[in-house]
Coordinates of C-alpha atoms in Angstrom, one line a residue:
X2 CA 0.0 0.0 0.0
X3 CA 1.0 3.6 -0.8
X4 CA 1.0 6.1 1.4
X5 CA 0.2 9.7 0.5
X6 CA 2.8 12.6 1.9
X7 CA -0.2 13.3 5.0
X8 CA -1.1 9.8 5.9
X9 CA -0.2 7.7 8.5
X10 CA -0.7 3.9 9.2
X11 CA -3.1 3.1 12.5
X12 CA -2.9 -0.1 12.8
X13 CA -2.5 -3.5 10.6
X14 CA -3.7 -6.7 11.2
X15 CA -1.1 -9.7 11.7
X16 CA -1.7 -11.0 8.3
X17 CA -1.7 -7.7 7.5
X18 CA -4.3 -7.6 5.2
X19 CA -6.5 -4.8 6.6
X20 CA -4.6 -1.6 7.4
X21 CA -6.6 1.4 8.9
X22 CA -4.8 4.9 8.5
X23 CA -5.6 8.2 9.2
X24 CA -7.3 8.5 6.1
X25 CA -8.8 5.5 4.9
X26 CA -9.2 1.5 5.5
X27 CA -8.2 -1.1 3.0
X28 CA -8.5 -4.8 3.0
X29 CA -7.1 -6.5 0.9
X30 CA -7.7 -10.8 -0.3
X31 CA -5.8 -12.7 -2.6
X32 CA -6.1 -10.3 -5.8
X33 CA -9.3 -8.0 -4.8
X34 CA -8.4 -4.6 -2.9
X35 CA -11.8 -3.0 -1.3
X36 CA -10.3 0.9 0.2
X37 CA -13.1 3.0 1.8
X38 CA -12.1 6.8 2.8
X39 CA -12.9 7.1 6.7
X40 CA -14.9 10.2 6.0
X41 CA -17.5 8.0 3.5
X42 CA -17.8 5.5 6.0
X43 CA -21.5 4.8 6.8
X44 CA -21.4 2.0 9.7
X45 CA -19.5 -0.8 11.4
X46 CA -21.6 -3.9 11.9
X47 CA -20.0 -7.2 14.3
X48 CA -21.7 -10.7 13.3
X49 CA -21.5 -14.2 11.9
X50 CA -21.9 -14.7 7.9
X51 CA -22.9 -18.3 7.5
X52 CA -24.6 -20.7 4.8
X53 CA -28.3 -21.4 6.2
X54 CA -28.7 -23.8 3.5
X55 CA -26.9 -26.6 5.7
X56 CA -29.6 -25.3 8.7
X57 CA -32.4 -26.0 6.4
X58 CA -31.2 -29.2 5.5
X59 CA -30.7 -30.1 8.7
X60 CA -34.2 -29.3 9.8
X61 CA -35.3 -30.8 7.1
X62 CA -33.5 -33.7 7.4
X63 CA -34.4 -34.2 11.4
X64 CA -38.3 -33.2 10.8
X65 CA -38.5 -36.2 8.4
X66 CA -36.3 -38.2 10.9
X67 CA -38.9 -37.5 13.2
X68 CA -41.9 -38.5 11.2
X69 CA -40.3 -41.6 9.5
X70 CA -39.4 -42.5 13.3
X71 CA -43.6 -42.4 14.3
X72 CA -44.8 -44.1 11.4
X73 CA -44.0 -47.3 9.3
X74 CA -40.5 -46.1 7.9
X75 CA -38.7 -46.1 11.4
X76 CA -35.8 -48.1 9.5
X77 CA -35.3 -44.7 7.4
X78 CA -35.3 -42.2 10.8
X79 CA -31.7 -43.5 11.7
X80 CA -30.0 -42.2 8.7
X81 CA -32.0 -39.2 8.4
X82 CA -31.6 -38.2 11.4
X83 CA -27.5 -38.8 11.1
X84 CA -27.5 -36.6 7.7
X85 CA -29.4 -33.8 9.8
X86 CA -26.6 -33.9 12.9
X87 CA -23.7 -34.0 9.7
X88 CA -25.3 -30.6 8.2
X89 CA -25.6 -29.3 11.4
X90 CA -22.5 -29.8 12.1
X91 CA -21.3 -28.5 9.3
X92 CA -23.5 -25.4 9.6
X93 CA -22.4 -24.3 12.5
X94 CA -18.7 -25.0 11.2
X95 CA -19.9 -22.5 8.5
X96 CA -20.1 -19.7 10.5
X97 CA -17.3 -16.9 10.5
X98 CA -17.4 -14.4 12.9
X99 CA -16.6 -11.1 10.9
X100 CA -16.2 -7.1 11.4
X101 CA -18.2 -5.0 8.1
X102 CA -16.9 -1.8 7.5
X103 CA -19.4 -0.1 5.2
X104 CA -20.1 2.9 3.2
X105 CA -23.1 4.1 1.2
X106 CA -20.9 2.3 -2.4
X107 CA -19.2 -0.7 -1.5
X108 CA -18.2 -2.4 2.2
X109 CA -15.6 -4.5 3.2
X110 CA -16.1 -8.2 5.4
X111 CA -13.2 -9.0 7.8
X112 CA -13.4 -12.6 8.7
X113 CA -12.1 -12.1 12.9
X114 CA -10.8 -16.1 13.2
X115 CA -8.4 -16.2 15.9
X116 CA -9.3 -12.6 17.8
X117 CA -11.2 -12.5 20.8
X118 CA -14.2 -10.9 21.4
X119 CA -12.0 -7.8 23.0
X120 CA -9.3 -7.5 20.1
X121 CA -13.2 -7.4 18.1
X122 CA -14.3 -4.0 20.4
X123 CA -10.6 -2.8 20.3
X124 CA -10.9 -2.9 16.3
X125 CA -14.1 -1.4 16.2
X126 CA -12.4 1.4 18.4
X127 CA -9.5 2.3 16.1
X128 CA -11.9 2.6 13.1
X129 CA -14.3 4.5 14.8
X130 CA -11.6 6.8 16.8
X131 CA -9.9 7.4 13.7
X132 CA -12.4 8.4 11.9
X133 CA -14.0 10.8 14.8
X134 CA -10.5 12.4 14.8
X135 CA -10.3 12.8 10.9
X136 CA -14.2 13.9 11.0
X137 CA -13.0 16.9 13.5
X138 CA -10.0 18.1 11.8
X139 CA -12.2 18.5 8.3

């Protein structure tokens, strides 16, 4: 990343592949760059980004478990009900905690794997600090 003459770096991450200066926040992943200017930044949002369709098929999955288990098919409940534990597993496997740093044109989703929830709130804190200070001095 290039710096311009009035810009200083913030922070990085250990991979360093987001970097917050005093001016702006990029992240970038394998060959795709996303930079947002602090002053354009419209809000920081702290959640999971999963793939419900492994939820649904797990429900699905245990609900007909369940029926085939009351009726004349209780041979088929058995592995029904092991393919809805599986995709539950793997559902909640899925899930990625991740910080979204978004503006009114474009955002940018940090996956947060191996940061605790207060390295989360101390991230959170540089952005928004940085960008109250930058806010100010406009």
């Amino acid at each position: 990343m290039e710096l311009w003459n009035f810009e200083n770096i913030v922070t990085r991450s250990e991979s360093s592949n987001l970097i917050l200066t005093t001016h702006r926040i990029r992240y970038q992943y394998r060959k795709k760059i996303t930079s947002l200017m602090l002053d354009q930044i419209s809000g920081i949002e702290v959640g999971y980004k999963s793939k419900p369709f492994y939820l649904l098929i797990a429900i699905l999955c245990g609900g007909a478990g369940g029926i085939a288990a009351m009726g004349q098919y209780a041979d088929a409940s058995i592995p029904l009900f092991f393919v809805a534990l599986l995709t539950l597993v793997i559902y909640l496997n899925s899930r990625k905690h991740s910080i979204t740093v978004s503006s009114a044109s474009t955002k940018i989703i940090f996956f947060t794997s191996g940061i605790n929830q207060e390295g989360i709130r101390h991230i959170v804190n540089q952005i928004e600090h940085t960008r109250a200070k930058l806010i100010k001095a406009l």
